[in-house]
């Protein structure tokens, strides 16, 4: 090896010497090693941070973006958005940029969210490494897009059990109060209201049993001045007739009594405890002039009894009688006649029976076509039934069926299903006891020729085209059209005048307040 010296510094050409330090000569000291540099550590990744709101209000029927999710990322990574499964997420769509929209525009009257019109979703933001979630509530607000308004009529210090048409006033209705606070000799109060003539009665009444279920004025009220009342009391269902005073109310005031002022027309024994609330009932005159009586089966919780399906019992039936004559002069509890067309007039069942298989029926009025829509309230289903003109002896299925739900073994042959029904539950098109309605024949286009009804304490009306309600088939509740009743908080009763006016009541204080549905100007 050849080495060329330059003082104490030297240069080696050998590969072995190249490994020696090449640092500057230190004038005699050994060269110091160069420190190995420490590699730079990358900064920790930060999750996206949401900056968008957790609540937003949108109008019903909204389309397009109803909420925009936004989040920041400390590492400036791009952020994408998605919906977390669960809650109401299936009702929404979201873009990667965070634009949230309804799959189907929301309808305030028919909310589809788990919490009604408060739709709850969770939005997820991702930077590709970590994710963050944000709970969001999208509140749907109402838009007044109806062609009608709810007009105040009058209020009284009494709750109402029924709104019945008046045969002597086209726009007037009778309002039945089950118990009347005054005068002291009236057990059930009857009031009169007409929003067109602005005629209202004070608290008048029908004398007879306390807790009346229904009243019906004679079709010839202007001449015979008779009004009938159905009530349950003291272990029986009792039908009585009253002599009324003159126009405009034709209500009993306690001063016009006579031999017939509270004559008993019919008594039906009812299983104990026979008190108001345990038995339903309704009375109304049909187009044939006969009195129809819807009678509950006397049970509360839906238990099965021998009388329900038997034509020999008057419980759980629709009865038809002639109040113009007495076919049973020797029986003080049967002061009426039996029409010739009744199905059991010659035997095989109670001659008063017209239809059977009912649990807790109720109705509002006979339609102008002569047919009757009536409701029946069961343990799991609330149903609307159709009773056509001149079709006796229909069996509506109780207790074998509750609506379309089979309760007891056996065939459905020969049974008539409801024309529509909804479940007794808390969903958007479900509810509690049904309020009987009728076919609207007034001037409001959105309601015209539709069967209009609701449930007790409902916050909206429902309707179905009359043409859809066909005997033998059942319209599902998903087909209902909702109708707002704002500003009413809830509906307690529904009824019609002869002219087709739709009346509603809502509670106020200790009584009820009467409203009417009118076209918008």
Protein backbone atom coordinates (compact mmCIF):
# COMPACT_ATOMS: atom_id res chain seq x y z
CA UNK A 1 0.00 0.00 0.00
CA UNK A 2 1.36 3.36 -0.97
CA UNK A 3 0.71 6.34 1.33
CA UNK A 4 1.39 9.94 0.58
CA UNK A 5 1.87 11.94 3.77
CA UNK A 6 0.96 15.59 4.21
CA UNK A 7 2.16 16.37 7.73
CA UNK A 8 -0.09 14.59 10.10
CA UNK A 9 -2.98 14.51 7.60
CA UNK A 10 -3.01 11.75 5.05
CA UNK A 11 -5.08 10.38 2.23
CA UNK A 12 -5.57 6.70 1.91
CA UNK A 13 -6.63 5.12 -1.27
CA UNK A 14 -7.26 1.81 0.34
CA UNK A 15 -10.91 0.84 0.84
CA UNK A 16 -10.03 0.07 4.44
CA UNK A 17 -8.90 3.65 5.09
CA UNK A 18 -11.95 5.20 3.49
CA UNK A 19 -13.89 3.99 6.51
CA UNK A 20 -11.84 6.34 8.73
CA UNK A 21 -13.12 9.74 9.64
CA UNK A 22 -12.74 12.37 6.93
CA UNK A 23 -13.40 15.27 9.29
CA UNK A 24 -11.19 18.30 9.39
CA UNK A 25 -7.75 17.81 10.85
CA UNK A 26 -7.76 18.87 14.50
CA UNK A 27 -4.05 19.65 14.77
CA UNK A 28 -3.27 16.55 16.71
CA UNK A 29 -6.58 15.41 18.35
CA UNK A 30 -8.65 12.41 17.24
CA UNK A 31 -11.64 13.21 14.93
CA UNK A 32 -15.15 13.32 16.66
CA UNK A 33 -17.97 11.12 15.16
CA UNK A 34 -20.97 12.90 13.54
CA UNK A 35 -24.28 12.24 15.46
CA UNK A 36 -26.91 10.14 13.63
CA UNK A 37 -29.96 12.37 12.87
CA UNK A 38 -33.31 11.42 14.62
CA UNK A 39 -36.14 10.82 12.06
CA UNK A 40 -39.10 13.32 12.26
CA UNK A 41 -42.34 11.76 13.80
CA UNK A 42 -45.60 12.50 11.85
CA UNK A 43 -48.26 14.49 13.77
CA UNK A 44 -51.15 12.40 15.31
CA UNK A 45 -54.36 12.28 13.15
CA UNK A 46 -57.27 14.36 14.50
CA UNK A 47 -60.89 13.19 13.99
CA UNK A 48 -63.27 15.51 12.10
CA UNK A 49 -65.16 18.00 14.26
CA UNK A 50 -68.78 18.82 13.36
CA UNK A 51 -69.70 22.48 13.01
CA UNK A 52 -73.30 22.04 11.73
CA UNK A 53 -76.39 22.34 13.96
CA UNK A 54 -78.02 19.43 15.74
CA UNK A 55 -81.61 20.63 15.05
CA UNK A 56 -83.29 22.07 11.98
CA UNK A 57 -86.92 22.92 11.13
CA UNK A 58 -88.29 22.28 7.64
CA UNK A 59 -91.74 22.74 6.14
CA UNK A 60 -93.82 19.74 5.13
CA UNK A 61 -93.64 18.65 1.48
CA UNK A 62 -90.02 19.87 1.30
CA UNK A 63 -87.91 18.44 -1.51
CA UNK A 64 -84.15 18.67 -2.08
CA UNK A 65 -81.64 19.39 0.66
CA UNK A 66 -83.19 19.90 4.10
CA UNK A 67 -79.94 19.78 6.11
CA UNK A 68 -76.24 20.14 5.27
CA UNK A 69 -73.67 18.44 7.46
CA UNK A 70 -70.32 20.26 7.87
CA UNK A 71 -67.18 19.29 9.77
CA UNK A 72 -63.57 20.52 9.95
CA UNK A 73 -60.42 18.39 9.89
CA UNK A 74 -57.25 19.61 11.64
CA UNK A 75 -55.10 17.64 9.24
CA UNK A 76 -56.83 19.17 6.22
CA UNK A 77 -57.86 15.73 5.07
CA UNK A 78 -60.96 15.63 2.86
CA UNK A 79 -64.13 14.73 4.80
CA UNK A 80 -66.98 12.59 3.48
CA UNK A 81 -70.38 12.04 5.06
CA UNK A 82 -72.81 9.14 5.48
CA UNK A 83 -75.87 8.18 7.52
CA UNK A 84 -75.58 5.80 10.44
CA UNK A 85 -78.16 2.98 10.18
CA UNK A 86 -80.95 3.14 12.73
CA UNK A 87 -83.45 5.71 13.93
CA UNK A 88 -85.19 7.33 10.97
CA UNK A 89 -82.18 7.04 8.64
CA UNK A 90 -84.06 4.86 6.14
CA UNK A 91 -86.29 7.84 5.34
CA UNK A 92 -83.34 9.99 4.23
CA UNK A 93 -80.56 10.15 1.66
CA UNK A 94 -77.20 11.91 1.99
CA UNK A 95 -74.48 12.89 -0.48
CA UNK A 96 -70.76 12.47 0.21
CA UNK A 97 -70.65 16.26 0.59
CA UNK A 98 -73.20 16.16 3.45
CA UNK A 99 -76.47 17.21 1.75
CA UNK A 100 -79.37 15.43 3.52
CA UNK A 101 -82.80 15.04 1.86
CA UNK A 102 -86.03 13.10 2.44
CA UNK A 103 -86.48 10.05 0.22
CA UNK A 104 -90.20 10.97 0.11
CA UNK A 105 -91.31 14.52 0.93
CA UNK A 106 -92.68 14.65 4.48
CA UNK A 107 -96.37 15.11 5.25
CA UNK A 108 -97.09 16.84 8.55
CA UNK A 109 -100.53 15.23 8.86
CA UNK A 110 -99.07 11.75 8.33
CA UNK A 111 -95.65 11.65 9.99
CA UNK A 112 -93.56 8.56 9.35
CA UNK A 113 -90.83 9.10 11.92
CA UNK A 114 -90.49 7.06 15.08
CA UNK A 115 -91.17 10.26 17.02
CA UNK A 116 -93.83 11.69 14.75
CA UNK A 117 -92.73 14.88 13.01
CA UNK A 118 -89.41 14.95 14.90
CA UNK A 119 -87.19 12.82 12.63
CA UNK A 120 -83.99 11.63 14.28
CA UNK A 121 -80.87 10.61 12.33
CA UNK A 122 -77.12 10.24 13.00
CA UNK A 123 -74.64 11.66 10.48
CA UNK A 124 -71.10 10.28 10.27
CA UNK A 125 -68.07 12.30 9.10
CA UNK A 126 -64.93 10.44 7.97
CA UNK A 127 -61.44 11.67 6.95
CA UNK A 128 -60.45 8.20 5.76
CA UNK A 129 -58.75 7.37 9.05
CA UNK A 130 -61.17 8.23 11.83
CA UNK A 131 -64.91 9.01 12.08
CA UNK A 132 -67.17 11.22 14.16
CA UNK A 133 -70.96 10.98 14.57
CA UNK A 134 -73.54 13.70 15.20
CA UNK A 135 -77.16 13.21 16.24
CA UNK A 136 -79.53 15.44 14.26
CA UNK A 137 -83.26 16.13 14.72
CA UNK A 138 -85.19 17.34 11.68
CA UNK A 139 -88.51 18.85 12.75
CA UNK A 140 -91.24 18.98 10.09
CA UNK A 141 -93.61 21.94 10.47
CA UNK A 142 -97.16 22.30 9.21
CA UNK A 143 -98.13 24.27 6.11
CA UNK A 144 -101.72 25.41 5.77
CA UNK A 145 -102.52 24.14 2.28
CA UNK A 146 -106.15 23.20 2.91
CA UNK A 147 -109.22 24.57 1.17
CA UNK A 148 -111.21 24.92 4.39
CA UNK A 149 -110.99 26.51 7.81
CA UNK A 150 -112.30 25.62 11.25
CA UNK A 151 -114.85 28.19 12.42
CA UNK A 152 -115.98 28.67 16.02
CA UNK A 153 -119.71 28.16 16.60
CA UNK A 154 -120.40 28.24 20.35
CA UNK A 155 -119.38 26.69 23.63
CA UNK A 156 -121.24 25.35 26.65
CA UNK A 157 -120.21 24.20 30.11
CA UNK A 158 -121.07 20.60 29.29
CA UNK A 159 -119.22 17.74 27.59
CA UNK A 160 -120.92 16.12 24.61
CA UNK A 161 -121.47 12.45 23.82
CA UNK A 162 -123.07 12.90 20.39
CA UNK A 163 -123.69 15.38 17.58
CA UNK A 164 -126.95 14.47 15.85
CA UNK A 165 -128.69 16.08 12.84
CA UNK A 166 -131.90 18.02 13.35
CA UNK A 167 -134.83 17.12 11.07
CA UNK A 168 -136.29 20.65 11.30
CA UNK A 169 -133.13 22.67 10.66
CA UNK A 170 -130.98 21.95 7.59
CA UNK A 171 -127.77 23.27 9.18
CA UNK A 172 -128.64 22.61 12.82
CA UNK A 173 -127.45 19.83 15.12
CA UNK A 174 -128.39 18.47 18.54
CA UNK A 175 -125.63 18.07 21.09
CA UNK A 176 -126.18 15.39 23.74
CA UNK A 177 -124.61 15.84 27.16
CA UNK A 178 -124.72 12.59 29.16
CA UNK A 179 -125.22 14.45 32.43
CA UNK A 180 -126.73 17.89 32.78
CA UNK A 181 -125.74 20.14 35.72
CA UNK A 182 -129.02 22.06 35.53
CA UNK A 183 -131.97 22.22 35.74
CA UNK A 184 -132.17 19.64 38.46
CA UNK A 185 -134.98 17.58 36.91
CA UNK A 186 -133.08 16.82 33.68
CA UNK A 187 -130.84 13.77 33.73
CA UNK A 188 -129.36 14.18 30.23
CA UNK A 189 -128.93 17.51 28.52
CA UNK A 190 -129.68 18.30 24.89
CA UNK A 191 -128.54 21.53 23.26
CA UNK A 192 -129.12 22.93 19.81
CA UNK A 193 -126.78 24.85 17.53
CA UNK A 194 -127.01 26.26 14.02
CA UNK A 195 -124.01 28.18 12.74
CA UNK A 196 -125.95 29.64 9.78
CA UNK A 197 -128.86 31.17 11.70
CA UNK A 198 -126.68 31.69 14.80
CA UNK A 199 -129.37 30.01 16.91
CA UNK A 200 -128.27 28.30 20.12
CA UNK A 201 -130.22 26.82 22.98
CA UNK A 202 -129.40 26.85 26.63
CA UNK A 203 -129.11 23.56 28.50
CA UNK A 204 -132.35 21.73 27.86
CA UNK A 205 -132.72 18.00 27.98
CA UNK A 206 -134.41 14.68 27.67
CA UNK A 207 -135.97 13.28 30.77
CA UNK A 208 -135.25 9.69 31.61
CA UNK A 209 -132.18 7.72 32.68
CA UNK A 210 -128.89 9.37 33.48
CA UNK A 211 -125.95 8.87 31.12
CA UNK A 212 -127.73 8.93 27.77
CA UNK A 213 -125.72 7.38 24.93
CA UNK A 214 -127.65 8.75 21.97
CA UNK A 215 -130.66 10.83 20.96
CA UNK A 216 -132.73 10.81 17.80
CA UNK A 217 -135.43 13.27 16.84
CA UNK A 218 -138.52 11.95 15.15
CA UNK A 219 -138.56 12.52 11.38
CA UNK A 220 -141.90 14.25 12.05
CA UNK A 221 -140.54 16.36 14.90
CA UNK A 222 -142.25 19.54 13.74
CA UNK A 223 -145.66 17.92 14.21
CA UNK A 224 -145.28 15.12 16.78
CA UNK A 225 -142.54 16.85 18.87
CA UNK A 226 -141.06 13.48 19.86
CA UNK A 227 -137.41 12.88 20.71
CA UNK A 228 -135.97 9.49 21.67
CA UNK A 229 -133.09 8.78 24.03
CA UNK A 230 -131.02 5.64 24.62
CA UNK A 231 -129.23 5.20 27.94
CA UNK A 232 -127.75 2.48 30.11
CA UNK A 233 -128.58 2.43 33.79
CA UNK A 234 -129.46 0.08 36.64
CA UNK A 235 -128.61 -3.12 34.81
CA UNK A 236 -130.42 -2.33 31.59
CA UNK A 237 -130.32 -0.44 28.32
CA UNK A 238 -133.41 1.76 28.15
CA UNK A 239 -135.05 3.51 25.20
CA UNK A 240 -137.44 6.32 26.12
CA UNK A 241 -139.39 8.99 24.25
CA UNK A 242 -139.92 12.60 25.30
CA UNK A 243 -142.40 15.28 24.35
CA UNK A 244 -140.42 18.38 23.38
CA UNK A 245 -141.28 22.05 23.22
CA UNK A 246 -141.51 24.02 19.97
CA UNK A 247 -138.97 25.65 17.66
CA UNK A 248 -136.16 26.42 17.35
CA UNK A 249 -134.77 23.82 19.73
CA UNK A 250 -137.52 21.20 20.13
CA UNK A 251 -135.95 20.15 23.42
CA UNK A 252 -137.65 19.14 26.65
CA UNK A 253 -137.55 21.94 29.25
CA UNK A 254 -139.33 20.26 32.10
CA UNK A 255 -142.60 22.17 31.79
CA UNK A 256 -144.32 20.31 28.98
CA UNK A 257 -144.59 16.91 30.59
CA UNK A 258 -147.57 14.68 30.02
CA UNK A 259 -148.49 11.01 30.11
CA UNK A 260 -145.89 10.21 27.45
CA UNK A 261 -143.15 12.63 28.44
CA UNK A 262 -140.71 9.86 29.41
CA UNK A 263 -142.46 6.72 28.25
CA UNK A 264 -140.26 3.62 28.14
CA UNK A 265 -140.16 2.13 24.64
CA UNK A 266 -137.72 -0.73 25.22
CA UNK A 267 -135.68 -2.29 28.02
CA UNK A 268 -132.76 -4.66 27.38
CA UNK A 269 -131.11 -6.36 30.38
CA UNK A 270 -127.33 -5.91 30.33
CA UNK A 271 -124.73 -8.00 32.21
CA UNK A 272 -123.39 -6.25 35.32
CA UNK A 273 -121.89 -3.76 35.75
CA UNK A 274 -124.34 -1.99 33.43
CA UNK A 275 -123.18 1.61 33.62
CA UNK A 276 -122.37 4.22 30.99
CA UNK A 277 -119.06 3.32 29.40
CA UNK A 278 -119.57 -0.45 29.59
CA UNK A 279 -122.22 -0.54 26.88
CA UNK A 280 -122.23 1.43 23.67
CA UNK A 281 -125.31 2.36 21.74
CA UNK A 282 -126.71 4.60 19.02
CA UNK A 283 -130.16 5.32 17.65
CA UNK A 284 -131.26 6.88 14.38
CA UNK A 285 -134.19 6.85 12.01
CA UNK A 286 -133.58 5.19 8.67
CA UNK A 287 -134.96 6.26 5.31
CA UNK A 288 -137.75 3.72 5.81
CA UNK A 289 -138.99 5.60 8.89
CA UNK A 290 -138.01 2.82 11.30
CA UNK A 291 -135.77 3.35 14.32
CA UNK A 292 -132.42 1.54 14.15
CA UNK A 293 -130.64 0.77 17.44
CA UNK A 294 -126.96 -0.24 17.60
CA UNK A 295 -126.42 -2.14 20.84
CA UNK A 296 -123.08 -3.21 22.33
CA UNK A 297 -122.56 -6.69 23.72
CA UNK A 298 -122.17 -5.47 27.32
CA UNK A 299 -118.52 -6.50 27.70
CA UNK A 300 -115.57 -4.19 28.24
CA UNK A 301 -112.41 -6.22 27.69
CA UNK A 302 -113.58 -8.32 24.76
CA UNK A 303 -114.55 -11.49 26.60
CA UNK A 304 -116.70 -14.01 24.78
CA UNK A 305 -120.33 -14.54 25.78
CA UNK A 306 -123.08 -16.78 24.48
CA UNK A 307 -125.20 -13.81 23.38
CA UNK A 308 -122.78 -12.23 20.92
CA UNK A 309 -123.29 -14.55 17.98
CA UNK A 310 -126.77 -15.68 18.87
CA UNK A 311 -129.68 -14.04 17.03
CA UNK A 312 -131.81 -14.77 20.07
CA UNK A 313 -130.09 -12.01 22.06
CA UNK A 314 -130.52 -8.30 21.43
CA UNK A 315 -126.98 -7.56 22.68
CA UNK A 316 -124.21 -7.05 20.13
CA UNK A 317 -126.76 -6.30 17.40
CA UNK A 318 -128.36 -3.67 15.24
CA UNK A 319 -132.09 -3.68 15.91
CA UNK A 320 -134.92 -2.27 13.80
CA UNK A 321 -138.28 -1.34 15.30
CA UNK A 322 -141.41 0.60 14.42
CA UNK A 323 -142.10 3.23 17.12
CA UNK A 324 -145.44 4.22 15.56
CA UNK A 325 -147.29 1.20 16.95
CA UNK A 326 -147.27 -1.32 19.81
CA UNK A 327 -147.22 -5.02 18.92
CA UNK A 328 -146.83 -6.03 22.58
CA UNK A 329 -149.65 -4.30 24.49
CA UNK A 330 -149.33 -6.70 27.40
CA UNK A 331 -145.60 -6.03 27.86
CA UNK A 332 -144.76 -2.65 29.46
CA UNK A 333 -141.12 -2.99 28.38
CA UNK A 334 -141.86 -3.46 24.65
CA UNK A 335 -143.88 -0.54 23.35
CA UNK A 336 -143.11 -0.82 19.64
CA UNK A 337 -143.85 -2.85 16.53
CA UNK A 338 -141.77 -5.28 14.46
CA UNK A 339 -141.32 -4.32 10.78
CA UNK A 340 -142.35 -7.05 8.36
CA UNK A 341 -138.91 -7.26 6.70
CA UNK A 342 -136.95 -8.13 9.84
CA UNK A 343 -135.09 -11.45 9.32
CA UNK A 344 -136.41 -13.18 12.48
CA UNK A 345 -139.94 -11.89 12.45
CA UNK A 346 -141.20 -15.46 11.93
CA UNK A 347 -138.86 -17.02 14.51
CA UNK A 348 -135.29 -18.29 14.87
CA UNK A 349 -134.12 -15.20 16.73
CA UNK A 350 -135.22 -12.01 18.43
CA UNK A 351 -137.67 -10.32 16.04
CA UNK A 352 -136.03 -6.92 16.61
CA UNK A 353 -132.64 -8.10 15.24
CA UNK A 354 -131.58 -6.63 11.87
CA UNK A 355 -127.79 -7.37 11.93
CA UNK A 356 -125.48 -9.17 14.34
CA UNK A 357 -121.85 -9.88 15.28
CA UNK A 358 -120.99 -6.55 16.96
CA UNK A 359 -118.94 -5.59 20.02
CA UNK A 360 -119.08 -1.84 20.71
CA UNK A 361 -120.89 -0.21 17.76
CA UNK A 362 -121.65 3.44 17.13
CA UNK A 363 -122.79 5.59 14.20
CA UNK A 364 -123.52 9.18 13.24
CA UNK A 365 -126.37 9.25 10.72
CA UNK A 366 -127.91 7.53 7.74
CA UNK A 367 -126.43 8.80 4.50
CA UNK A 368 -128.54 10.52 1.85
CA UNK A 369 -128.31 7.24 -0.09
CA UNK A 370 -130.01 5.44 2.79
CA UNK A 371 -126.98 3.33 3.76
CA UNK A 372 -125.42 3.41 7.20
CA UNK A 373 -121.72 3.49 8.03
CA UNK A 374 -121.12 2.44 11.61
CA UNK A 375 -118.03 1.78 13.67
CA UNK A 376 -117.10 -1.05 16.00
CA UNK A 377 -114.36 -0.78 18.60
CA UNK A 378 -112.45 -3.96 19.46
CA UNK A 379 -109.47 -4.92 21.62
CA UNK A 380 -106.98 -4.65 18.74
CA UNK A 381 -108.87 -3.13 15.82
CA UNK A 382 -111.05 -0.08 15.21
CA UNK A 383 -113.31 -0.72 12.26
CA UNK A 384 -115.81 0.96 9.95
CA UNK A 385 -118.67 -1.20 8.69
CA UNK A 386 -121.22 -0.66 5.95
CA UNK A 387 -124.89 -1.52 6.36
CA UNK A 388 -126.47 -1.28 2.88
CA UNK A 389 -130.10 -0.48 2.31
CA UNK A 390 -132.40 -3.52 2.44
CA UNK A 391 -129.70 -6.06 3.37
CA UNK A 392 -130.81 -7.65 6.66
CA UNK A 393 -129.11 -10.37 8.68
CA UNK A 394 -125.49 -9.45 7.91
CA UNK A 395 -123.05 -10.89 10.47
CA UNK A 396 -120.03 -8.65 11.10
CA UNK A 397 -117.96 -11.38 12.72
CA UNK A 398 -117.57 -10.57 16.42
CA UNK A 399 -116.45 -12.40 18.55
CA UNK A 400 -114.77 -14.71 16.01
CA UNK A 401 -113.09 -11.73 14.36
CA UNK A 402 -111.93 -8.37 15.64
CA UNK A 403 -111.87 -6.49 12.37
CA UNK A 404 -109.80 -8.74 10.11
CA UNK A 405 -107.95 -10.33 13.06
CA UNK A 406 -109.21 -13.80 13.89
CA UNK A 407 -109.77 -14.33 17.62
CA UNK A 408 -111.58 -17.67 17.74
CA UNK A 409 -111.32 -20.78 15.62
CA UNK A 410 -113.77 -21.18 12.80
CA UNK A 411 -114.50 -20.21 9.23
CA UNK A 412 -115.04 -16.69 7.94
CA UNK A 413 -117.72 -17.93 5.56
CA UNK A 414 -120.88 -15.89 5.85
CA UNK A 415 -119.19 -13.11 7.82
CA UNK A 416 -118.93 -9.50 6.61
CA UNK A 417 -115.51 -7.85 7.10
CA UNK A 418 -115.14 -4.12 7.81
CA UNK A 419 -114.78 -1.79 4.84
CA UNK A 420 -111.75 -0.23 6.58
CA UNK A 421 -109.90 -0.57 9.89
CA UNK A 422 -106.90 0.68 11.84
CA UNK A 423 -104.94 -0.81 14.72
CA UNK A 424 -105.32 0.25 18.33
CA UNK A 425 -101.77 1.54 18.81
CA UNK A 426 -99.70 4.74 18.91
CA UNK A 427 -98.52 4.84 15.29
CA UNK A 428 -99.27 7.73 12.90
CA UNK A 429 -102.30 5.99 11.35
CA UNK A 430 -103.37 4.18 14.49
CA UNK A 431 -105.17 5.29 17.59
CA UNK A 432 -107.69 4.75 20.33
CA UNK A 433 -111.46 4.31 20.09
CA UNK A 434 -112.77 5.32 16.68
CA UNK A 435 -115.17 8.23 16.25
CA UNK A 436 -117.89 7.41 13.77
CA UNK A 437 -118.07 9.68 10.76
CA UNK A 438 -119.94 10.01 7.52
CA UNK A 439 -119.72 10.84 3.85
CA UNK A 440 -119.13 14.57 3.36
CA UNK A 441 -121.55 16.10 0.87
CA UNK A 442 -120.77 19.78 1.44
CA UNK A 443 -118.91 22.33 -0.72
CA UNK A 444 -115.31 21.60 0.35
CA UNK A 445 -113.54 19.94 -2.60
CA UNK A 446 -110.86 18.12 -0.59
CA UNK A 447 -113.54 16.35 1.49
CA UNK A 448 -116.27 15.89 -1.09
CA UNK A 449 -117.66 12.35 -1.46
CA UNK A 450 -115.23 11.01 1.10
CA UNK A 451 -115.99 9.11 4.30
CA UNK A 452 -114.57 11.38 7.02
CA UNK A 453 -113.78 10.10 10.52
CA UNK A 454 -111.16 10.12 13.27
CA UNK A 455 -110.39 8.63 16.68
CA UNK A 456 -111.12 9.98 20.14
CA UNK A 457 -108.59 12.68 20.98
CA UNK A 458 -107.31 12.67 17.39
CA UNK A 459 -105.36 15.66 16.12
CA UNK A 460 -106.54 15.33 12.52
CA UNK A 461 -109.34 13.94 10.41
CA UNK A 462 -108.91 10.97 8.10
CA UNK A 463 -110.85 10.31 4.93
CA UNK A 464 -111.35 7.59 2.34
CA UNK A 465 -113.14 7.96 -1.01
CA UNK A 466 -116.67 6.66 -0.66
CA UNK A 467 -116.14 4.69 -3.87
CA UNK A 468 -113.30 2.73 -2.19
CA UNK A 469 -115.53 1.38 0.59
CA UNK A 470 -116.99 -1.77 -0.89
CA UNK A 471 -118.83 -4.44 1.05
CA UNK A 472 -116.64 -7.56 1.29
CA UNK A 473 -113.22 -5.85 1.09
CA UNK A 474 -111.17 -3.86 3.63
CA UNK A 475 -109.28 -0.66 2.81
CA UNK A 476 -105.97 -0.53 4.76
CA UNK A 477 -105.16 2.47 6.94
CA UNK A 478 -102.18 3.29 4.71
CA UNK A 479 -104.74 4.57 2.17
CA UNK A 480 -106.15 7.23 4.53
CA UNK A 481 -105.83 10.88 3.58
CA UNK A 482 -105.15 13.11 6.62
CA UNK A 483 -106.79 16.50 7.07
CA UNK A 484 -105.64 19.14 9.54
CA UNK A 485 -108.02 20.56 12.13
CA UNK A 486 -105.71 23.34 13.28
CA UNK A 487 -106.06 25.28 15.51
CA UNK A 488 -108.06 22.62 17.40
CA UNK A 489 -105.77 20.66 19.75
CA UNK A 490 -107.84 17.45 19.64
CA UNK A 491 -111.23 16.25 18.43
CA UNK A 492 -113.73 14.78 20.88
CA UNK A 493 -116.82 14.39 18.66
CA UNK A 494 -117.75 14.55 15.00
CA UNK A 495 -121.17 14.94 13.41
CA UNK A 496 -123.14 16.24 10.44
CA UNK A 497 -126.18 18.37 9.79
CA UNK A 498 -128.78 17.34 7.21
CA UNK A 499 -127.19 19.84 4.80
CA UNK A 500 -123.85 18.05 5.12
CA UNK A 501 -122.11 20.53 7.44
CA UNK A 502 -119.27 18.87 9.33
CA UNK A 503 -119.26 19.79 13.04
CA UNK A 504 -116.44 19.06 15.49
CA UNK A 505 -116.01 19.51 19.23
CA UNK A 506 -112.93 20.03 21.35
CA UNK A 507 -112.75 20.27 25.17
CA UNK A 508 -112.56 23.64 26.91
CA UNK A 509 -112.72 23.96 30.67
CA UNK A 510 -115.40 21.62 32.01
CA UNK A 511 -117.28 21.41 28.74
CA UNK A 512 -116.92 21.23 24.98
CA UNK A 513 -116.62 23.89 22.29
CA UNK A 514 -118.39 23.47 18.96
CA UNK A 515 -116.76 24.23 15.60
CA UNK A 516 -117.80 23.80 11.98
CA UNK A 517 -115.67 23.11 8.90
CA UNK A 518 -116.29 25.80 6.27
CA UNK A 519 -114.75 26.62 2.87
CA UNK A 520 -112.06 29.26 2.83
CA UNK A 521 -113.24 32.60 1.41
